[in-house]
XYZ file of C-alpha atoms in Angstrom:
693
model
C 266.538 206.167 82.008
C 263.009 208.031 82.034
C 261.119 205.438 81.325
C 259.662 202.713 83.318
C 259.807 198.748 82.601
C 256.863 196.386 82.572
C 258.959 193.584 84.727
C 257.922 193.718 88.543
C 260.704 195.364 90.381
C 258.788 196.948 93.282
C 259.389 194.538 96.434
C 256.208 193.498 96.665
C 254.076 195.700 94.826
C 252.201 195.459 91.715
C 252.529 197.350 88.390
C 250.421 200.650 87.451
C 250.045 203.027 84.321
C 252.225 205.563 84.413
C 250.337 208.720 85.809
C 251.029 210.650 82.831
C 249.978 209.724 79.493
C 249.801 210.727 75.572
C 251.383 214.117 74.989
C 252.150 215.084 78.293
C 254.053 211.554 78.768
C 255.899 212.358 75.431
C 256.721 216.027 76.558
C 258.125 214.472 79.771
C 260.170 212.463 78.302
C 261.441 214.943 75.907
C 261.728 217.440 78.412
C 264.074 214.906 80.913
C 266.135 214.278 77.742
C 266.890 218.041 77.453
C 267.079 218.701 81.419
C 270.865 217.583 81.914
C 272.446 220.709 83.553
C 271.630 221.623 87.122
C 273.744 225.181 86.530
C 271.072 226.008 84.052
C 268.453 225.905 86.561
C 270.361 227.413 89.457
C 271.048 230.373 87.127
C 267.093 230.668 86.716
C 267.083 230.895 90.506
C 268.936 233.530 91.810
C 266.216 236.063 92.500
C 264.249 233.708 93.624
C 266.707 232.237 96.458
C 267.459 235.785 97.126
C 263.949 236.785 98.228
C 263.306 233.502 100.107
C 266.862 234.048 102.112
C 265.919 237.389 103.321
C 262.840 235.362 105.198
C 263.982 233.748 108.627
C 264.049 231.294 108.655
C 264.060 230.806 104.406
C 262.608 227.295 104.541
C 260.665 224.844 107.303
C 262.698 222.347 108.316
C 261.663 218.377 107.094
C 261.695 217.293 110.605
C 260.588 217.970 113.918
C 262.810 217.813 116.795
C 259.926 215.769 118.718
C 260.132 212.921 115.440
C 263.713 212.840 115.384
C 263.417 211.938 119.267
C 261.210 209.151 119.069
C 263.042 207.898 116.086
C 266.037 208.295 118.388
C 264.441 205.773 120.873
C 263.503 203.274 118.231
C 267.096 203.015 117.292
C 268.290 202.639 120.370
C 268.854 198.741 119.818
C 269.956 198.931 116.072
C 273.389 198.426 115.151
C 274.753 200.688 112.403
C 278.458 199.958 111.339
C 280.077 201.935 108.638
C 283.653 200.072 107.778
C 284.929 202.118 105.426
C 286.017 205.912 107.232
C 285.591 209.304 105.707
C 288.871 211.179 105.546
C 289.002 214.369 107.388
C 290.457 217.079 105.014
C 292.533 218.281 107.453
C 294.400 215.314 107.591
C 293.926 213.679 103.971
C 297.368 213.054 102.481
C 296.475 214.186 98.820
C 293.104 215.723 97.879
C 292.296 213.092 94.819
C 292.714 209.874 97.340
C 291.008 211.472 99.814
C 288.133 212.557 97.306
C 288.284 208.954 96.328
C 287.818 207.440 99.769
C 285.394 209.921 100.425
C 282.854 208.122 98.068
C 283.548 205.136 99.468
C 282.719 206.486 102.680
C 279.613 207.852 101.692
C 278.466 204.818 99.822
C 279.330 202.617 102.725
C 277.479 204.955 105.010
C 274.132 204.583 103.100
C 274.510 200.949 102.284
C 274.765 200.759 106.421
C 271.971 202.884 106.963
C 269.717 200.990 104.628
C 270.741 197.327 105.930
C 270.248 198.813 109.701
C 266.909 199.904 109.067
C 265.421 197.341 106.629
C 266.658 194.613 109.155
C 265.035 196.391 112.240
C 261.659 197.657 110.962
C 260.941 195.549 107.712
C 262.612 192.191 109.058
C 264.989 189.869 108.281
C 263.312 187.372 106.788
C 263.755 188.776 103.211
C 266.967 190.329 101.794
C 267.664 194.009 101.635
C 265.902 194.693 98.029
C 267.911 197.777 97.430
C 271.779 199.130 96.370
C 274.307 201.967 96.763
C 276.150 203.308 93.732
C 277.844 206.736 92.551
C 276.302 208.779 89.525
C 278.378 210.095 86.726
C 277.678 213.024 85.422
C 278.360 213.024 81.662
C 275.660 210.130 80.990
C 273.695 210.227 84.658
C 274.156 206.415 84.939
C 274.992 204.975 88.349
C 278.541 202.902 89.080
C 279.954 200.973 92.103
C 282.580 203.806 93.094
C 285.052 200.944 93.192
C 284.505 200.279 89.323
C 284.042 204.049 88.238
C 287.382 205.182 90.036
C 289.391 202.325 88.564
C 287.979 203.508 85.103
C 289.286 207.353 85.817
C 285.607 208.464 86.053
C 286.313 210.235 89.551
C 286.253 213.632 88.062
C 282.928 213.088 86.877
C 281.233 211.420 90.046
C 278.074 213.856 91.446
C 276.795 212.157 93.914
C 275.548 208.787 95.335
C 272.169 206.951 94.986
C 270.214 204.243 96.568
C 267.775 202.761 94.404
C 265.665 199.376 93.752
C 268.060 195.939 92.921
C 267.318 195.276 89.244
C 269.707 192.810 87.245
C 268.432 193.717 83.997
C 269.437 197.885 84.957
C 272.876 197.134 86.522
C 273.465 201.087 85.779
C 269.917 201.835 87.738
C 266.717 203.852 86.445
C 265.943 206.986 87.836
C 262.485 205.764 88.706
C 263.628 203.348 90.952
C 266.186 205.997 93.112
C 265.105 206.199 97.157
C 267.443 208.676 97.881
C 270.481 211.289 96.334
C 273.187 211.896 98.017
C 275.550 214.922 96.990
C 279.091 214.914 98.254
C 280.681 218.903 98.187
C 282.843 220.402 99.639
C 282.268 222.669 102.796
C 278.868 221.943 103.152
C 279.629 222.887 106.781
C 281.075 226.253 106.404
C 278.635 227.300 103.659
C 275.879 226.642 105.680
C 277.418 228.663 108.732
C 277.522 231.522 106.066
C 274.260 230.880 105.286
C 272.550 230.832 108.641
C 272.691 227.457 108.884
C 271.091 226.853 105.007
C 272.895 225.277 102.264
C 274.393 227.611 99.815
C 272.149 228.488 96.098
C 274.798 226.516 93.988
C 274.147 223.444 96.323
C 270.376 224.000 96.797
C 269.929 224.201 92.827
C 271.636 220.933 92.039
C 269.491 219.446 94.881
C 266.946 220.900 93.083
C 267.711 219.988 89.726
C 268.399 216.275 90.763
C 265.008 215.953 92.850
C 262.966 217.092 89.602
C 264.694 214.227 87.630
C 263.718 211.556 89.945
C 259.994 213.222 90.487
C 259.566 213.342 86.464
C 260.801 209.861 86.031
C 258.641 208.392 88.921
C 255.846 209.913 87.202
C 256.382 208.107 83.893
C 257.288 204.811 85.840
C 254.821 201.436 86.011
C 255.942 200.921 89.765
C 253.485 201.317 92.314
C 254.746 203.948 94.843
C 252.845 204.973 98.024
C 251.147 208.643 98.174
C 254.195 209.896 99.604
C 256.109 209.703 96.246
C 255.790 213.190 95.104
C 258.617 213.910 97.967
C 262.379 213.673 97.336
C 264.635 213.383 99.846
C 268.284 214.911 99.015
C 271.098 214.274 101.589
C 273.544 217.078 101.367
C 277.271 216.128 102.774
C 281.073 216.887 102.771
C 283.812 215.350 104.932
C 282.376 215.969 108.165
C 278.619 217.833 108.131
C 275.601 217.274 106.470
C 272.102 217.904 105.732
C 268.656 217.227 104.252
C 266.658 218.564 101.776
C 262.833 217.668 101.048
C 261.597 218.497 97.969
C 257.847 218.010 97.392
C 256.237 218.708 93.711
C 253.224 217.919 91.729
C 254.159 216.782 88.350
C 250.809 217.465 86.930
C 251.284 221.105 87.770
C 254.617 221.194 86.141
C 253.990 223.433 82.185
C 256.368 221.484 79.931
C 258.384 224.751 77.655
C 260.116 222.300 75.461
C 262.380 225.507 74.231
C 263.442 226.485 77.400
C 263.282 223.697 80.125
C 265.119 225.460 83.228
C 262.535 228.534 83.207
C 259.679 225.983 82.914
C 261.453 224.335 85.986
C 262.255 227.161 87.916
C 258.459 228.378 87.560
C 257.367 225.100 88.659
C 259.476 225.491 91.865
C 258.756 228.853 92.324
C 255.014 228.419 92.220
C 254.369 225.004 93.258
C 257.152 223.368 94.949
C 257.067 222.639 99.063
C 260.955 222.545 99.907
C 262.105 222.101 103.640
C 265.797 222.156 104.517
C 267.296 220.875 107.961
C 270.108 222.132 110.182
C 273.487 221.028 108.946
C 274.726 219.153 111.470
C 278.241 217.171 111.846
C 277.601 213.458 110.635
C 281.536 212.088 111.061
C 284.202 212.803 113.825
C 288.026 213.513 113.144
C 288.626 209.626 112.857
C 285.730 209.305 109.964
C 283.275 207.371 112.169
C 279.658 208.107 111.841
C 277.968 209.614 115.264
C 274.897 207.624 114.294
C 273.049 209.016 117.580
C 273.503 212.428 116.823
C 271.506 214.950 115.066
C 273.288 215.138 111.873
C 273.390 211.462 111.243
C 269.772 211.086 112.537
C 268.560 213.578 110.308
C 269.843 211.546 107.060
C 268.484 208.000 108.268
C 265.104 209.780 109.038
C 265.377 210.424 105.336
C 266.169 207.105 104.664
C 263.417 205.498 106.623
C 260.847 207.613 104.862
C 262.464 207.134 101.353
C 262.512 203.361 102.214
C 258.085 203.243 103.054
C 257.654 204.807 99.289
C 258.852 201.719 97.955
C 258.517 199.233 100.514
C 255.202 200.725 102.195
C 254.792 200.900 105.886
C 257.063 198.850 108.008
C 256.415 195.468 109.923
C 257.780 197.253 113.421
C 256.397 200.905 113.474
C 259.094 203.750 115.042
C 256.202 203.669 117.989
C 256.738 200.012 118.613
C 260.550 200.187 118.416
C 260.689 203.234 120.777
C 258.349 201.781 123.408
C 260.973 199.284 124.046
C 263.296 202.023 125.680
C 261.193 202.264 129.134
C 261.854 198.489 129.306
C 265.343 199.112 128.535
C 265.509 201.946 130.975
C 264.053 199.920 133.669
C 266.714 196.818 133.011
C 269.353 199.617 133.175
C 268.464 201.039 136.807
C 267.908 197.290 137.806
C 271.592 196.429 136.699
C 272.890 199.936 138.592
C 270.206 198.744 141.327
C 269.006 202.136 141.726
C 265.932 202.994 143.768
C 262.426 204.438 143.158
C 263.959 207.631 141.183
C 261.219 208.964 139.021
C 262.035 209.655 135.363
C 261.055 212.745 133.495
C 260.136 213.191 129.922
C 263.111 213.533 128.494
C 264.416 210.456 129.702
C 266.315 212.065 132.791
C 265.958 211.485 136.070
C 264.862 214.164 138.257
C 265.602 213.669 141.712
C 262.940 214.977 144.156
C 263.814 216.111 147.690
C 262.772 213.788 150.181
C 265.674 213.821 153.021
C 266.018 216.226 155.710
C 269.505 216.755 154.909
C 270.453 220.144 153.588
C 272.617 218.691 151.152
C 270.203 217.079 149.017
C 268.273 219.509 147.009
C 266.005 219.502 144.265
C 267.526 219.371 140.667
C 265.415 220.857 137.889
C 266.108 220.087 134.259
C 266.298 223.432 132.641
C 264.612 221.397 129.074
C 261.609 220.581 131.130
C 260.415 223.949 132.509
C 257.780 222.423 134.742
C 255.929 225.147 136.696
C 254.360 223.885 140.145
C 251.396 225.198 139.087
C 251.123 223.139 135.872
C 251.414 219.826 137.842
C 248.033 218.236 137.774
C 247.006 217.507 141.158
C 244.192 215.411 141.620
C 242.938 214.508 145.387
C 240.545 212.939 146.906
C 237.359 215.149 146.724
C 238.723 216.532 143.373
C 235.918 216.744 140.072
C 237.569 216.161 136.856
C 235.529 217.299 133.499
C 235.730 215.140 130.800
C 234.491 216.368 127.274
C 233.877 213.748 124.579
C 233.020 215.260 121.156
C 229.187 215.156 122.122
C 228.977 215.773 125.690
C 230.489 216.868 128.838
C 230.441 214.721 132.258
C 231.885 215.298 135.660
C 233.276 212.607 138.163
C 234.923 213.066 141.830
C 237.437 211.675 142.876
C 237.090 209.100 145.810
C 240.279 207.216 146.128
C 243.967 207.589 144.914
C 246.132 204.476 143.887
C 249.562 203.501 142.177
C 250.652 200.530 140.186
C 254.071 201.753 140.944
C 254.298 203.933 138.003
C 251.702 206.174 137.551
C 248.447 206.650 139.916
C 245.002 205.698 138.799
C 241.668 207.032 140.333
C 238.544 205.522 141.525
C 235.971 207.828 140.806
C 231.794 208.411 140.893
C 229.983 210.363 138.260
C 228.694 213.668 139.531
C 225.093 212.572 138.534
C 225.436 209.416 140.499
C 227.567 209.354 143.496
C 226.963 205.565 144.680
C 228.906 204.416 141.314
C 232.221 203.340 140.809
C 234.945 203.845 138.134
C 238.062 203.697 137.396
C 239.500 206.737 135.992
C 242.733 206.820 134.156
C 244.563 210.307 133.345
C 247.179 210.343 130.473
C 250.265 212.589 130.010
C 249.956 216.470 129.440
C 250.312 217.013 125.518
C 252.076 220.435 126.474
C 255.592 218.153 127.425
C 258.046 218.872 124.784
C 257.866 215.397 124.004
C 255.846 211.855 124.928
C 257.627 211.300 127.968
C 259.039 207.873 128.087
C 258.078 207.606 131.148
C 255.011 208.491 129.749
C 254.859 206.100 127.067
C 253.207 203.816 130.025
C 250.540 206.091 130.312
C 250.117 206.082 126.805
C 249.377 202.807 126.628
C 247.351 202.813 129.975
C 245.126 205.555 128.363
C 245.493 206.430 124.653
C 245.856 202.234 123.745
C 243.758 201.041 126.065
C 240.850 202.919 124.689
C 241.667 201.786 121.412
C 241.364 198.183 122.341
C 238.485 198.728 124.684
C 236.998 200.285 121.608
C 237.522 197.717 119.187
C 236.250 195.366 121.609
C 232.903 197.396 121.792
C 232.796 197.360 118.152
C 233.419 193.498 117.527
C 230.327 192.530 120.157
C 232.862 190.922 122.728
C 231.016 190.860 126.419
C 232.201 189.300 129.416
C 231.906 190.360 133.036
C 235.319 189.315 133.245
C 236.838 192.057 130.562
C 236.716 195.856 131.534
C 233.802 197.918 130.140
C 234.488 201.574 128.588
C 232.726 203.461 130.114
C 233.688 206.942 128.616
C 236.849 208.646 127.307
C 237.554 211.947 126.090
C 239.906 214.691 127.180
C 239.798 217.004 130.508
C 238.342 220.252 130.490
C 240.719 222.692 132.355
C 239.912 225.735 134.515
C 239.677 228.513 132.599
C 238.705 229.969 129.212
C 240.241 227.728 126.453
C 242.035 229.241 123.590
C 241.815 226.318 121.398
C 241.710 227.190 117.677
C 238.224 225.895 115.968
C 240.871 223.681 113.720
C 241.743 221.536 116.775
C 244.869 221.302 118.542
C 245.613 222.656 121.989
C 245.856 225.593 123.358
C 248.547 226.911 126.185
C 247.343 225.336 129.033
C 249.164 222.812 130.597
C 246.084 220.530 130.928
C 244.623 221.161 127.513
C 244.358 217.827 125.767
C 244.993 215.510 128.276
C 243.186 212.055 127.433
C 240.952 210.605 129.918
C 239.887 206.893 130.185
C 237.264 205.769 132.369
C 236.358 201.821 132.997
C 234.266 199.601 135.331
C 234.077 197.699 137.026
C 235.976 198.446 140.015
C 238.010 195.977 142.475
C 241.328 195.376 144.345
C 244.435 194.055 142.344
C 245.642 190.522 142.655
C 249.103 192.177 143.918
C 247.374 193.996 146.621
C 245.083 190.893 147.884
C 248.670 188.873 147.975
C 250.772 191.331 149.953
C 247.215 191.076 152.248
C 247.570 187.500 152.611
C 243.948 187.258 150.795
C 245.057 184.882 147.868
C 243.909 181.901 148.827
C 243.478 178.355 146.729
C 239.730 179.270 146.048
C 241.109 182.611 144.761
C 243.803 181.225 142.582
C 241.082 178.717 140.996
C 238.432 181.161 140.423
C 241.172 183.789 139.086
C 242.626 181.229 136.438
C 239.080 180.237 135.632
C 238.074 184.308 135.132
C 241.111 185.077 133.527
C 240.751 181.944 130.828
C 237.707 183.014 129.973
C 238.595 186.687 129.353
C 241.454 185.268 127.255
C 238.734 183.003 125.432
C 236.486 186.126 124.499
C 239.300 188.226 123.321
C 240.774 185.330 121.381
C 237.928 184.744 119.642
C 237.950 188.304 117.790
C 241.997 188.068 117.077
C 242.979 189.847 120.501
C 245.536 188.731 123.243
C 246.483 190.784 126.462
C 250.280 190.472 126.313
C 250.749 192.215 129.479
C 249.265 189.664 132.402
C 250.401 190.241 135.934
C 249.325 190.840 139.349
C 248.436 194.385 138.918
C 246.539 193.685 135.871
C 243.971 191.159 137.342
C 241.425 192.667 139.942
C 239.030 191.439 142.452
C 235.359 192.838 142.304
C 233.420 191.953 145.643
C 231.373 195.262 145.791
C 227.840 194.272 146.641
C 228.168 190.225 145.340
C 227.939 187.237 147.113
C 230.502 185.587 144.812
C 233.252 187.829 144.222
C 234.725 187.260 140.641
C 237.791 188.566 138.710
C 238.470 190.903 135.701
C 241.771 191.258 133.587
C 242.215 194.607 133.004
C 245.549 196.454 131.817
C 244.782 196.217 127.972
C 247.018 198.934 126.428
C 249.710 196.398 125.332
C 247.240 193.980 123.508
C 248.490 192.601 120.461
C 245.839 193.251 117.754
C 248.110 192.355 114.508
C 251.037 191.283 113.605
C 252.976 194.606 113.994
C 251.667 194.764 117.470
C 254.449 194.024 120.214
C 253.799 192.868 124.038
C 255.201 194.315 126.987
C 258.443 192.959 128.057
C 258.239 191.721 131.864
C 261.000 189.650 132.459
C 258.987 187.973 135.456
C 255.686 187.478 133.729
C 255.939 187.654 130.163
C 256.064 184.377 128.211
C 259.564 182.708 126.958
C 258.222 183.373 123.188
C 257.749 186.987 123.946
C 260.941 187.682 125.461
C 262.672 185.744 122.637
C 260.907 186.906 119.621
C 258.989 189.786 120.768
C 255.564 188.143 119.374
C 252.890 186.077 121.384
C 252.290 182.343 120.380
C 248.698 181.419 120.885
C 249.857 179.870 124.512
C 251.831 183.204 125.663
C 249.321 184.567 127.734
C 248.247 181.362 129.772
C 251.818 181.375 130.231
C 251.836 184.485 131.876
C 249.169 183.508 133.774
C 250.715 180.435 134.897
C 253.466 182.754 136.022
C 251.154 184.959 138.215
C 249.209 182.071 139.623
C 252.913 180.778 141.027
C 253.756 184.104 142.455
C 250.918 184.444 143.957
C 250.652 181.121 145.439
C 254.068 181.436 147.294
C 256.352 180.899 144.349
C 260.299 182.594 144.865
C 260.601 185.210 141.748
C 264.214 186.080 141.348
C 266.015 189.292 141.170
C 265.946 189.413 137.423
C 267.961 192.130 135.175
C 268.318 190.943 131.812
C 266.086 188.867 129.161
C 268.967 186.336 129.212
C 268.602 185.929 133.101
C 264.641 185.684 132.600
C 265.114 182.799 129.792
C 267.366 180.921 131.785
C 265.223 180.835 135.223
C 262.085 180.020 132.893
C 264.221 176.854 131.424
C 265.327 176.224 135.246
C 261.787 176.147 136.675
C 260.224 174.318 133.753
C 262.736 171.775 133.363
C 262.874 170.990 137.351
C 258.891 170.997 137.669
C 259.217 173.691 140.337
C 256.259 175.299 138.821
C 253.978 172.252 139.071
C 255.100 171.572 142.294
C 253.954 174.874 143.979
C 250.922 175.005 141.989
C 250.366 171.410 142.890
C 250.575 172.089 146.332
C 247.103 174.307 146.027
C 245.224 172.429 143.584
C 246.103 169.215 141.184
C 243.925 171.016 138.465
C 246.397 173.841 138.392
C 249.388 171.403 137.959
C 247.939 169.775 135.435
C 247.086 173.082 133.569
C 250.480 174.120 134.312
C 251.747 171.121 132.446
C 249.208 171.599 129.397
C 250.512 174.979 128.946
C 254.219 173.927 129.230
C 253.438 171.429 126.383
C 252.217 174.554 123.973
C 254.928 176.834 125.185
C 256.389 177.867 121.801
C 254.339 175.953 119.590
C 251.799 176.811 116.993
C 248.966 174.748 118.219
C 245.982 176.475 119.522
C 245.042 176.687 123.319
C 241.812 174.784 123.975
C 240.067 177.006 126.688
C 236.905 175.316 126.567
C 237.937 172.220 128.233
C 240.188 174.081 130.830
C 237.291 176.433 131.722
C 234.831 173.309 132.162
C 237.368 171.558 134.421
C 237.898 174.933 136.467
C 234.651 175.682 136.776
C 233.552 172.163 138.296
C 236.159 172.987 140.829
C 235.095 176.450 141.761
C 233.281 175.805 145.397
C 229.726 177.543 145.119
C 226.413 176.594 144.201
C 225.884 179.759 141.320
C 228.709 180.853 140.029
C 226.598 183.401 137.822
C 225.730 183.733 134.088
C 228.966 182.065 132.121
C 229.809 183.672 128.945
C 230.037 181.179 125.966
C 233.774 180.842 125.058
C 233.370 177.987 122.920
C 234.182 179.988 119.849
């Protein structure tokens, strides 16, 4: 129970030597052998509990609200289904039957939680490597609830655990435990009596089991993550639940084998970090879990962190899945045929007063108290100062543009008034949460800054790629009260990120609207964008968001205009990155799999050229509709016909891309760049970047 096993039981991780050795290892095993009574520990913690309970709040919370909100957005597309309903004590027919069903329900709740999280974040390629069973108090082993109750063990069940599957240890091993749930009556009522905190008897029991897990992990051969010093204990009754997070360094435990409970109590008082969530409702009166409410959400987040201790970081991060909220919101708005109403930081609509009718008034969401003086108003002539780690630089706003989502600016450095640059302003860190409308800003500023920095570090150079001129954060008016340790002061602009890039040009979307995109521009645009994609692909970077707003035409002071592929915020650097989802311009593979294949960017480029050359884009309100449209236009060769009206070369390029769509075969950029360059009508196209690599 307390020792390790030499077999490879951690999912994909190797084995390691125990974190304790020699006499300390023997002491730890002996300590565990004697440490079997939770009441013995609770009795040693009474004075400590009274002392900490006098503080308000007595304990920190394990999760910040902002992180739970982000996690909530990430779970939007995930299905959880608890099939065994939690019996409600008010309606239960007999107490013994209700208690048995409650253990079945807790097992099913934890199983549904693990399965949903594993498949969503770690993928469905491998089966879930965890199982759920109930803990029997007399021997501290695990049994399936159904078998335990059938064998008359109902009265001795004391908890439900999630642990690694191992056929050699069907009753579980304590170092394999991810998470424990304690089913106790009146968790909700006792919490109300203790200002939302669990009682000493419940908390003492949670600490007892947490200590057993921590000590067992210290003896284990499994290779845990750096967060293995933390254990999550879930407290539930038939309606309510909460989470206790316990962190402790085993090396700081002084083993007193003559009084293990006193020794453990001193360890808790001096070296433990304990965080307790508010107790909230998990199950409704019908016994269904309220998966989207904060009670269940806290347990799911604890389970998510527990999995990472054993399985490592997920393939799809919380930020990746949460970012999909914006596209789902736009799809919903399209379904409801809503207009251009903006979305505030909480994902709620705040209608702006645009009509002269006295019946239409501004509705202000009280949870987002944005005062008029807090709004960042950058107008033509405004000067904005940027701070990097080593310098400060000023930029004067010359023009204000909008992509339809957020404004961006053409600005000039104060010391170089004749030089124009693109300037992007991120979302304000002072908002109560990262705005999901503002997630687009995050991609536009912070993520694009990262991508352009990576490009610069890898030595990628092409006139068809944007250049990172500067990045940093805004210097706001007045005295900044930011502490020396970092963070932001109370000023609403403090810490707002800024990105400055070059060159400056007109978007292809504006050119099409103005009737300035002809056959020459189409061929040149195709060549230049392919050149940019080729250069980026040589370093393993794919764009993932090609559309008319993300391609600009640079004309200023040049004999021959050229196109630059901008908007690299959604670029894919590694397997876990996910491209933008655009119903009109995303590739088929991106819509189906949420990933890019080698030809995905070229496919998006074809859709953009089709639109720019007069191709008709239908109204799309779902991924299914978008995939059906793609199947239709490709099967009927409508794209090739439209591009063939402009250039036979573009038609041939579309055929080539069609043959690669969804396949693992790489794009041959070099041959198409040579063919396109020969068709560009000019004597001197300028210096060509070598994209053969």
